[in-house]
Short mmCIF file of C-alpha atoms and ligand atoms in Angstrom, two decimals:
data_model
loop_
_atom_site.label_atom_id
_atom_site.label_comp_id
_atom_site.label_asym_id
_atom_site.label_seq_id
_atom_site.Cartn_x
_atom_site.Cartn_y
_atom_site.Cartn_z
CA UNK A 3 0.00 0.00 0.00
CA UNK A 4 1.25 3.60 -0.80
CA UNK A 5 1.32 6.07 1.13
CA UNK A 6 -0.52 8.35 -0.76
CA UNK A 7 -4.14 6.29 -0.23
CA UNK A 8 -6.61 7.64 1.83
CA UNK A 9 -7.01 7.14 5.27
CA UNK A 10 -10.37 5.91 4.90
CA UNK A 11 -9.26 3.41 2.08
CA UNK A 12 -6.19 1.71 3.82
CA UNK A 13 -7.95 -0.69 6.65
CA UNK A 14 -10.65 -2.06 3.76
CA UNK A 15 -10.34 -5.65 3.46
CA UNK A 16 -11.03 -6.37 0.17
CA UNK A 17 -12.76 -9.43 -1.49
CA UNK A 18 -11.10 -12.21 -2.59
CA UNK A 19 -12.22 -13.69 -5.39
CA UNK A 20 -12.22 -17.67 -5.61
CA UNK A 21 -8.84 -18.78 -7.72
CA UNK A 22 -8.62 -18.75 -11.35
CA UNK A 23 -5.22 -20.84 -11.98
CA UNK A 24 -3.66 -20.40 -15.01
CA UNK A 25 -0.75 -22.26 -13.76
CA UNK A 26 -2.68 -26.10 -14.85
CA UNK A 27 -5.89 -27.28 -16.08
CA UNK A 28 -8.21 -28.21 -13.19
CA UNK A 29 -11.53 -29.35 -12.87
CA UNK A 30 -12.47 -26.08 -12.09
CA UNK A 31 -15.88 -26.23 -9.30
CA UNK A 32 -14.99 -23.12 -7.55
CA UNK A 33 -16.33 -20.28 -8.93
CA UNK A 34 -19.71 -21.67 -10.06
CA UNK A 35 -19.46 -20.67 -13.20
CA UNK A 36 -21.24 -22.83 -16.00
CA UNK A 37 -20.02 -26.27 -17.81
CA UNK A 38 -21.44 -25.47 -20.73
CA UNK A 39 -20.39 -22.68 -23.67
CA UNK A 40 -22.22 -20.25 -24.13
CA UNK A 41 -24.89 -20.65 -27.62
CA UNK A 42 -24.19 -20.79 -31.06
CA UNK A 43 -25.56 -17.51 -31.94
CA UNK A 44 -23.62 -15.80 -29.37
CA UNK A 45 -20.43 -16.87 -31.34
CA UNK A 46 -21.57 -16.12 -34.44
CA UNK A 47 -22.74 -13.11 -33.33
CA UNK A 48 -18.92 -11.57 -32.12
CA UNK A 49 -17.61 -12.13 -35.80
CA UNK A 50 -14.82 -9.95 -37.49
CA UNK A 51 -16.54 -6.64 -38.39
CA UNK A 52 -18.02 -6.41 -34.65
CA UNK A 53 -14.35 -6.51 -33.27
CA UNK A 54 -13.22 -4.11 -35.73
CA UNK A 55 -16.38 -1.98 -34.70
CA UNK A 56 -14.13 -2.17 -30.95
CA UNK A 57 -12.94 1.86 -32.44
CA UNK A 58 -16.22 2.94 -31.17
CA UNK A 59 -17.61 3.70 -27.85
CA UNK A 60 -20.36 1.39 -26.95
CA UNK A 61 -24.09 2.13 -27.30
CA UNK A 62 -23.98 3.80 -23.36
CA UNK A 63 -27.79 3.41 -23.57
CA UNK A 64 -27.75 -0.44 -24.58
CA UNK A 65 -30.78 0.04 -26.34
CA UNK A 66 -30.90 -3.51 -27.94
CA UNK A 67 -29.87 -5.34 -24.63
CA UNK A 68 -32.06 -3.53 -22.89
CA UNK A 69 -35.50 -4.10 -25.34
CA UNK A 70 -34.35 -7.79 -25.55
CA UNK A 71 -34.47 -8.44 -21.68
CA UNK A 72 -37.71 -6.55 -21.54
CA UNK A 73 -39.35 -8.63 -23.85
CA UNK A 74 -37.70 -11.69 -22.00
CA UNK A 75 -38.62 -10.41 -18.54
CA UNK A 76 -41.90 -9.32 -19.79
CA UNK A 77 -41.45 -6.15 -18.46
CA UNK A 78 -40.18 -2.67 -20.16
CA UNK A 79 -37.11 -1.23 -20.73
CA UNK A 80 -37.12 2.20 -18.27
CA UNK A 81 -36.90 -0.85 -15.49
CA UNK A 82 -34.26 -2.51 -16.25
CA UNK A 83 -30.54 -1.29 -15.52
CA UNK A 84 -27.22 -3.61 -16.39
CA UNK A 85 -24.00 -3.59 -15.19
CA UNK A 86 -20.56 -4.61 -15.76
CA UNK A 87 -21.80 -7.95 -13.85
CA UNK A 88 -24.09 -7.97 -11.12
CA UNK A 89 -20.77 -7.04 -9.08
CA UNK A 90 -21.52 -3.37 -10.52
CA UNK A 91 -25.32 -2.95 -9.59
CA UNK A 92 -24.55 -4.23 -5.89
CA UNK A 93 -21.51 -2.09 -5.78
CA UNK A 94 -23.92 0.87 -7.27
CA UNK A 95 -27.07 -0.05 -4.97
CA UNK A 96 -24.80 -0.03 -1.36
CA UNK A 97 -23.78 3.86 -2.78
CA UNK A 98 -26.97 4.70 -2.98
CA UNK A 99 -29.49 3.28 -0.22
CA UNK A 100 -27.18 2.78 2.71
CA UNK A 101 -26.67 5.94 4.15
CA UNK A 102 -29.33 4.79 6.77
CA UNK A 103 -27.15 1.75 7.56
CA UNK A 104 -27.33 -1.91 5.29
CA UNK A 105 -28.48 -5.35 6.65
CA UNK A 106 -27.28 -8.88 5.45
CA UNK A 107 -27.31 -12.55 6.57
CA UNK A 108 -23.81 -13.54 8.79
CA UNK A 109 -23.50 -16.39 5.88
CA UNK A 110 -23.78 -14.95 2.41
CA UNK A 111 -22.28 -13.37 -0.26
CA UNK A 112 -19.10 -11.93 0.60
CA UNK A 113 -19.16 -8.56 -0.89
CA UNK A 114 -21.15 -7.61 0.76
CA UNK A 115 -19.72 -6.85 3.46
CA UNK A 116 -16.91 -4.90 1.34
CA UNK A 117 -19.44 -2.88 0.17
CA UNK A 118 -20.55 -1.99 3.35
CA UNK A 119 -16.96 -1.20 4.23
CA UNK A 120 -16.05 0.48 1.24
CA UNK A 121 -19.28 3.13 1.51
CA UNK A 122 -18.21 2.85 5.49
CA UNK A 123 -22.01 1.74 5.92
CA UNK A 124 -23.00 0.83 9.30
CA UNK A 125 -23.74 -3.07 9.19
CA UNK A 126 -26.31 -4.82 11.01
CA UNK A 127 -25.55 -9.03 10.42
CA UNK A 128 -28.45 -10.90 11.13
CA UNK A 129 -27.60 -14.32 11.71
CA UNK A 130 -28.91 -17.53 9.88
CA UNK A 131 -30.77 -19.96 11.83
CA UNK A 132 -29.08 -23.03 13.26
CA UNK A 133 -29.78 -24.74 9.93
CA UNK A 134 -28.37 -22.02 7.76
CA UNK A 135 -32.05 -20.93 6.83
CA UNK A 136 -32.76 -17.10 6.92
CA UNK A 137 -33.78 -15.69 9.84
CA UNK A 138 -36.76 -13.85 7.81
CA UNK A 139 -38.24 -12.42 11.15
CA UNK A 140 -34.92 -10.18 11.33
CA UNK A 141 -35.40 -8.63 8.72
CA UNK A 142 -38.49 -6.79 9.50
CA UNK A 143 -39.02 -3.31 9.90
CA UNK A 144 -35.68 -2.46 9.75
CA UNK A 145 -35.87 0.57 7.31
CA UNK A 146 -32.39 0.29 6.11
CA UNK A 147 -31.23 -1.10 2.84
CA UNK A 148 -31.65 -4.85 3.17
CA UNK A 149 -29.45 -7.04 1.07
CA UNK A 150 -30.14 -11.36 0.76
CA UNK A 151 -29.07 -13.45 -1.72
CA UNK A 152 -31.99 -15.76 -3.15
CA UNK A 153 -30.80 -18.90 -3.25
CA UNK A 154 -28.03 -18.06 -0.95
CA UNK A 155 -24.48 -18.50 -1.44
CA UNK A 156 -22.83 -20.24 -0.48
CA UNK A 157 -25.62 -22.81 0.98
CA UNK A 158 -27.80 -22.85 -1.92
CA UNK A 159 -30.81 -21.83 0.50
CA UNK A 160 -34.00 -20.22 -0.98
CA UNK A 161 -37.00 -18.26 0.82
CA UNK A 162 -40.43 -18.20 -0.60
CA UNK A 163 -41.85 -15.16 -2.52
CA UNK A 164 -43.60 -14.61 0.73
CA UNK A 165 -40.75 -14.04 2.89
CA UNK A 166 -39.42 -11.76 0.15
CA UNK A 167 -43.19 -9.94 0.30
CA UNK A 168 -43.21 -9.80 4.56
CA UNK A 169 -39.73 -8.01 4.00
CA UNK A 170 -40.65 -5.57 1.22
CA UNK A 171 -43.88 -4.63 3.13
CA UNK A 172 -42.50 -3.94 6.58
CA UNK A 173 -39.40 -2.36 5.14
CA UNK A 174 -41.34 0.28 2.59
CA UNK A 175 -39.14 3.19 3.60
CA UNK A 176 -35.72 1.78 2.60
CA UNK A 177 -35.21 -0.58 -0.57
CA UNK A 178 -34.95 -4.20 -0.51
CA UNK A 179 -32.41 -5.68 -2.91
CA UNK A 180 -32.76 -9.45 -3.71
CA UNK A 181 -29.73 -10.80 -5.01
CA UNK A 182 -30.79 -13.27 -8.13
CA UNK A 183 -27.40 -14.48 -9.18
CA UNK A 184 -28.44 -18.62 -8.84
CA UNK A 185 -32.48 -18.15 -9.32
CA UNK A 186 -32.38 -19.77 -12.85
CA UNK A 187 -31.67 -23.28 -10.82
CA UNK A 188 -34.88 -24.04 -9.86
CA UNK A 189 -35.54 -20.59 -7.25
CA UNK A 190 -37.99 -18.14 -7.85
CA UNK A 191 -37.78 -15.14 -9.15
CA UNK A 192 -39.48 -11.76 -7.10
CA UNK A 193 -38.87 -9.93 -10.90
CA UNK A 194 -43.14 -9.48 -11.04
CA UNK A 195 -42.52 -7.98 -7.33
CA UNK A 196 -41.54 -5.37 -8.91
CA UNK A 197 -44.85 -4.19 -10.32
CA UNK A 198 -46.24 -3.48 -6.81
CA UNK A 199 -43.32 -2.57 -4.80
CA UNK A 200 -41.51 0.23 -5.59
CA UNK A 201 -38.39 -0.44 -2.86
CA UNK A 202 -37.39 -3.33 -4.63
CA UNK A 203 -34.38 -4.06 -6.66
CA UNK A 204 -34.42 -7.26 -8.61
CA UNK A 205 -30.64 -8.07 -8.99
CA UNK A 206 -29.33 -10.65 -11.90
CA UNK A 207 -26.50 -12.05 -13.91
CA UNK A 208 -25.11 -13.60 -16.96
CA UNK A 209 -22.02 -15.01 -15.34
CA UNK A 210 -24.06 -18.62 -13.94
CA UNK A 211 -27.15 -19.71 -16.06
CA UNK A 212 -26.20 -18.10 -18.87
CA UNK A 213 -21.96 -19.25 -19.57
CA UNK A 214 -21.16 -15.39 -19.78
CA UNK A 215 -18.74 -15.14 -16.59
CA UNK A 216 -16.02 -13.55 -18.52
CA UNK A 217 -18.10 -11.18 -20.07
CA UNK A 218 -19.09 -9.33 -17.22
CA UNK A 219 -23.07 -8.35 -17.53
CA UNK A 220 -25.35 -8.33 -14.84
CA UNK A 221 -29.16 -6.25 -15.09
CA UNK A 222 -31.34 -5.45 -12.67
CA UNK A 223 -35.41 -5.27 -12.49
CA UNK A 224 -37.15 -2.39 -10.68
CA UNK A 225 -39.42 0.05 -10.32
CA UNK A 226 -38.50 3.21 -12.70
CA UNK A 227 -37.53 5.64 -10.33
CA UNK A 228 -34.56 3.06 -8.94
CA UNK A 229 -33.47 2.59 -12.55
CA UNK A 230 -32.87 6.37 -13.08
CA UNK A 231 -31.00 6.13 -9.81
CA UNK A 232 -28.70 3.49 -10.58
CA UNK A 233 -28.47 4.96 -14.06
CA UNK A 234 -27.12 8.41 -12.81
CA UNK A 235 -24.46 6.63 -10.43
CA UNK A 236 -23.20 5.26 -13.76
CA UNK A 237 -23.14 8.43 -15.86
CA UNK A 238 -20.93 9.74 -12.89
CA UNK A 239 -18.65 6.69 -12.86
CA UNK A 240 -18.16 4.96 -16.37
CA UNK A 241 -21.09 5.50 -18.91
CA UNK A 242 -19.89 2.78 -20.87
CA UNK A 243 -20.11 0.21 -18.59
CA UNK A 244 -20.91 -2.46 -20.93
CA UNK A 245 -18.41 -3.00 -23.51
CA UNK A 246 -19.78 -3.62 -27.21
CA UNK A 247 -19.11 -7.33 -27.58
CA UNK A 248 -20.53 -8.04 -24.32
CA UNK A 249 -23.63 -5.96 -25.67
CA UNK A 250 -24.03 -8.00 -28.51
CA UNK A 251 -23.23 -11.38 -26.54
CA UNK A 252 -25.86 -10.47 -24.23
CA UNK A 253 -28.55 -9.88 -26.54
CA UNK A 254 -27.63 -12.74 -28.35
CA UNK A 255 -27.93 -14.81 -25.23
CA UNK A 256 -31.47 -13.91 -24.90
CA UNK A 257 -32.28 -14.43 -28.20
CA UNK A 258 -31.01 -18.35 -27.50
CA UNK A 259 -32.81 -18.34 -24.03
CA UNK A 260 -33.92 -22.23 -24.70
CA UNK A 261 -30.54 -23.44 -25.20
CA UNK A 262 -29.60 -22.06 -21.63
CA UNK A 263 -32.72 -22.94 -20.09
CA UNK A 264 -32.07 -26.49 -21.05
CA UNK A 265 -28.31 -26.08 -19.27
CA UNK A 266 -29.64 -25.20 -16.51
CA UNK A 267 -31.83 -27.80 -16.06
CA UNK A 268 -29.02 -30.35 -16.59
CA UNK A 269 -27.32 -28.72 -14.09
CA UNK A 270 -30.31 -29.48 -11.49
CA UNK A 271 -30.68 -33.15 -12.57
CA UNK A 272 -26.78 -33.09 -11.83
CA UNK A 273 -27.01 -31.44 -8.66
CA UNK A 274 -29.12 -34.34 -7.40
CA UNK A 275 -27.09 -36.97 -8.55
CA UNK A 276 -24.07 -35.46 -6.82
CA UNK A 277 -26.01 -34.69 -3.75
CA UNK A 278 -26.97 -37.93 -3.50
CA UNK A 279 -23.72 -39.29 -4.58
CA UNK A 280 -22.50 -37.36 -1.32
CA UNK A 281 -24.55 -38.28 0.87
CA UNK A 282 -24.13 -41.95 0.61
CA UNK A 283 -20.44 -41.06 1.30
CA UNK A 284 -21.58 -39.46 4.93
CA UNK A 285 -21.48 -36.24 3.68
CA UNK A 286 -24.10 -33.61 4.76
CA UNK A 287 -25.37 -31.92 1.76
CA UNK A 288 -27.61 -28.66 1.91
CA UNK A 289 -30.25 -29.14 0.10
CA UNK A 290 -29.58 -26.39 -3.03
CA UNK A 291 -31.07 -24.23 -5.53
CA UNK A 292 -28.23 -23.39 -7.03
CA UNK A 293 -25.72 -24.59 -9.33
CA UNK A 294 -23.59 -25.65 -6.36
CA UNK A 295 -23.85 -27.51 -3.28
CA UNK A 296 -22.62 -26.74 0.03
CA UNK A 297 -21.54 -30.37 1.88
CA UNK A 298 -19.10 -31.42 4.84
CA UNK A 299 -18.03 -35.04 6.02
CA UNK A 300 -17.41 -35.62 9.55
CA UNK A 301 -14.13 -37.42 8.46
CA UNK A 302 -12.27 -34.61 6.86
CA UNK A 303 -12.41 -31.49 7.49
CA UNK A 304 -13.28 -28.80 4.72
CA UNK A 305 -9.89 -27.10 4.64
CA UNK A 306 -8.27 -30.60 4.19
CA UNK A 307 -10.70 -31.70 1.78
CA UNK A 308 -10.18 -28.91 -0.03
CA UNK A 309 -6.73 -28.71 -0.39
CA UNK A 310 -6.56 -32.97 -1.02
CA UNK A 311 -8.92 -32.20 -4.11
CA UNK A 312 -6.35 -30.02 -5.39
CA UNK A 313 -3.89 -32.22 -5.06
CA UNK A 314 -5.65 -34.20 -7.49
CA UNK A 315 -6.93 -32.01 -10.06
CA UNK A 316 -10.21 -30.55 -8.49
CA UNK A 317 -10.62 -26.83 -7.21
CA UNK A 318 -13.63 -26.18 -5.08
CA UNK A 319 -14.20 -23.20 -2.48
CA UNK A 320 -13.38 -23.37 1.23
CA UNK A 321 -14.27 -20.47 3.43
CA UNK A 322 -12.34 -20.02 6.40
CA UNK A 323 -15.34 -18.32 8.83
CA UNK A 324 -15.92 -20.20 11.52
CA UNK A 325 -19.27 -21.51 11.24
CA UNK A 326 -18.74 -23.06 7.73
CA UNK A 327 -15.05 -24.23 7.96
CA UNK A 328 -15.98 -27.78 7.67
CA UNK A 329 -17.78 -27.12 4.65
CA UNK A 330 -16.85 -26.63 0.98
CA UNK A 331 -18.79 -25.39 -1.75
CA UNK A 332 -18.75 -26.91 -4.69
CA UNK A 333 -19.82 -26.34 -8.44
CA UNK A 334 -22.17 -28.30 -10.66
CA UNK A 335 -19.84 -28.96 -13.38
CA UNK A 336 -20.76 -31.64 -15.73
CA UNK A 337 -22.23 -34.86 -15.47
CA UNK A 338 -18.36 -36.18 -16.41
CA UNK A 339 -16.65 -33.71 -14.22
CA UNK A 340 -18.89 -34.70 -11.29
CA UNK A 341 -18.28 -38.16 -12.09
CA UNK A 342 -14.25 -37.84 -11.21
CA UNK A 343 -15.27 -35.54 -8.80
CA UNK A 344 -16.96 -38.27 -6.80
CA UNK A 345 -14.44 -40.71 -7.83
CA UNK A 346 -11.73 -38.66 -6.27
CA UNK A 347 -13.84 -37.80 -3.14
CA UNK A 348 -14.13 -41.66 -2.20
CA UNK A 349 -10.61 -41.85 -3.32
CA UNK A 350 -9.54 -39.12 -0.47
CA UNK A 351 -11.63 -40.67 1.99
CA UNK A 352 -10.54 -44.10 1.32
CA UNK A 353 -6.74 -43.05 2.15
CA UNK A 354 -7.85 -41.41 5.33
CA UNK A 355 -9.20 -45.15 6.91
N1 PMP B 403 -24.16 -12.40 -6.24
C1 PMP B 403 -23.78 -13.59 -5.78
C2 PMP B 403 -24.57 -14.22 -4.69
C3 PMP B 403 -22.66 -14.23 -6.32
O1 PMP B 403 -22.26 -15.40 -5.85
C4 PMP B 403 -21.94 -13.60 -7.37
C5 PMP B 403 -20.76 -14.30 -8.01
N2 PMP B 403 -19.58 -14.26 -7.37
C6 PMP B 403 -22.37 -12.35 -7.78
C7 PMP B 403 -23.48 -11.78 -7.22
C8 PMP B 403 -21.61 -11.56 -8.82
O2 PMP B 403 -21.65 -12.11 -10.06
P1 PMP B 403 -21.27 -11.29 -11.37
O3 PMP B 403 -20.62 -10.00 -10.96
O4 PMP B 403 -20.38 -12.20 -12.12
O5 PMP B 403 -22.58 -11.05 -12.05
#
C-alpha cells in the first residue's frame, strides 16, 4: 500500500475472489461458473466486423440489450438497468441506499460486506438460523437497505416469494435488494414484485445460467424511479459500462434463451445426482437451488478436503469463517466432471481409513 491512499481506504479488506489458476488445467468447481459454452448464436454473433467496430464507444444506452431483456422479462425497458456484472449494480445499490445503515445474513455473499466497508455503511448481520435458513423475522421493519441473496451463497438456501413480500412490506421506507445471481436453478424469481413494490431491486446475472462469466453483464429489475438512480451513479462513474461485444453477446444470449434454459436444467438433474452421490459417502449436503452444493463429512475437514482435491486435479471453495469451515462449496460442473469428482472424493476418503 502507498502512502498516498486515503485514510479511509487503507484498513478495507477487500474481497477475494475464488482462484482462477492459469498455472494447470483443473476441474475447475470453484467459482460456479457454468459447464457449458455459451450458444451458437452468441459466437456467431462476435464475428470480425463487430471486433473491428471495438474503435467505437459502446451504445452507453444499450438500447438492444435492454429491449431484448424486456421482452424476456416481460417487463419494459425504463426498469431494467445492467452492469458490468451484477458485481456493478450491488456495488452501485450499497452507494446509494445505505446511508441509513445496510443489513445482510452472517452467511452470504461476501461482498457484501466490502461494500458496506467500502461506503463505510453501518452493518447490522443478522444471523442464519441453526440450519443455515434465513432468519426472515430479522429482517423486519428495519428501514435500512436490506441485502439477501436468493438462493443463498454459499448454501444454496431459498425463501419463498412470501418471505421476500413480509420483507418488502415492513421495510417500505428503505429498498430491498434481492440478489438473483443462482435463481435460474430451480428458485424463484421476485422480478413481477416489482410491479407493486416500488423499494425493490431485482438483482441478476449472466455469469451462472447463462456461460457469460467472462463477459461481465449483470441487469437489474425495478421500479422506474430506482433505474434512473442506478443509471445516474453510472453516468458519474463509467457510462460505458458495458463493452460492445458483451452488448451483442448479451442480446444474443437472450435471443437463444432455450438453449440455456435447457443447461440449466441439466445442471439441477446433476445437482441431485451429486447430492446424493454425497450423501451416501456421509457427507451432509444442503439441500440447493443453485448450481452448487454446500456439503461437509465428519471425516475430513473442509480445509483438508479442499486442499486434497487439489492435489488431485479438483478446485472447489473453502471459506475459512468459523461456522462453515468444515464445509466446501462446490460447483455443478458436468455430469463427467462430477463423475471424477466423486471418484476422487471416495478416493480421499478411502486413504484417510
Ligand atoms: N451475487 C452472488 C450471490 C454471487 O455469488 C456472485 C458471483 N460471485 C455475484 C453476485 C456476482 O456475479 P457477477 O458480478 O459475475 O454477475
Amino acid at each position: 500500500m502507498s502512502k498516498f491512499l486515503s485514510e479511509k481506504l487503507s484498513s478495507l479488506k477487500a474481497y477475494e475472489p475464488g482462484e482462477q489458476p492459469q498455472d494447470k488445467k483443473y476441474i475447475k468447481l470453484n467459482t460456479n461458473e457454468s459447464p457449458y459454452p455459451t450458444s451458437d448464436g452468441v459466437i456467431k454473433a462476435i464475428n470480425e466486423q463487430k471486433i473491428k467496430d471495438l474503435r467505437l464507444y459502446s451504445d452507453p444506452e444499450c438500447k438492444l440489450l435492454k429491449s431484448k431483456l424486456a421482452e424476456v422479462y416481460d417487463t419494459i425497458p425504463n426498469k431494467i438497468f445492467v452492469g458490468n456484472g451484477s458485481d456493478e449494480i450491488l456495488n452501485f445499490a450499497f452507494m446509494a441506499y445505505g446511508q441509513k445503515g445496510v443489513a445482510f445474513a452472517d452467511i452470504t455473499y461476501g461482498f457484501y460486506s466490502v461494500f458496506a466497508d467500502l461506503y463505510g455503511l453501518d452493518s447490522q448481520i443478522i444471523p442464519l438460523k441453526e440450519d443455515f435458513s434465513l432468519d426472515v423475522d430479522g429482517f423486519l421493519g428495519l428501514n435500512k437497505l436490506i441485502v439477501i441473496a436468493n438462493p443463498n451463497a454459499p448454501t444454496g438456501k431459498e425463501i419463498p416469494l412470501d418471505d421476500v413480500e413480509r420483507i418488502l412490506k415492513s421495510n417500505a421506507n428503505s429498498v430491498v435488494v434481492i440478489d438473483e445471481a443462482y435463481v435460474d436453478f430451480g428458485g424463484n424469481s421476485c422480478a413481477k414484485l416489482t410491479e407493486k413494490y416500488d423499494n425493490l431491486l431485482c438483482v441478476q446475472t449472466f455469469s451462472k445460467s447463462r456461460s457469460m462469466a467472462g463477459a461481465r453483464l449483470g441487469f437489474a429489475i425495478g421500479n422506474s424511479e430506482i433505474i434512473k438512480d442506478l443509471e445516474k451513479i453510472k453516468y458519474s462513474t463509467n457510462p460505458y459500462n458495458i463493452n460492445s461485444l458483451t452488448q451483442i453477446a448479451g442480446y444474443s444470449a437472450l435471443v437463444d434463451n432455450d438453449y440455456y434454459l435447457n443447461n440449466a436444467k441439466n445442471i439441477i438433474k446433476t445437482r441431485e445426482i451429486t447430492t446424493n452421490k454425497l450423501r451416501e459417502l456421509g457427507f451432509t449436503v444442503l439441500d440447493s437451488k443453485a448450481n452448487f452444493i454446500f456439503a461437509k463429512s465428519d471425516k475430513i475437514d473442509g480445509k483438508e478436503l479442499y486442499l486434497k482435491l487439489k492435489e488431485n486435479g479438483v478446485l472447489v471453495r473453502h471459506f475459512t469463517k468459523d461456522r462453515i469451515s468444515k464445509f466446501v462449496r462446490i460447483t455443478i460442473g458436468s455430469e463427467e466432471e462430477m463423475q471424477i469428482f466423486i471418484e476422487k472424493v471416495t478416493k480421499i476418503l478411502g486413504e484417510l481409513e
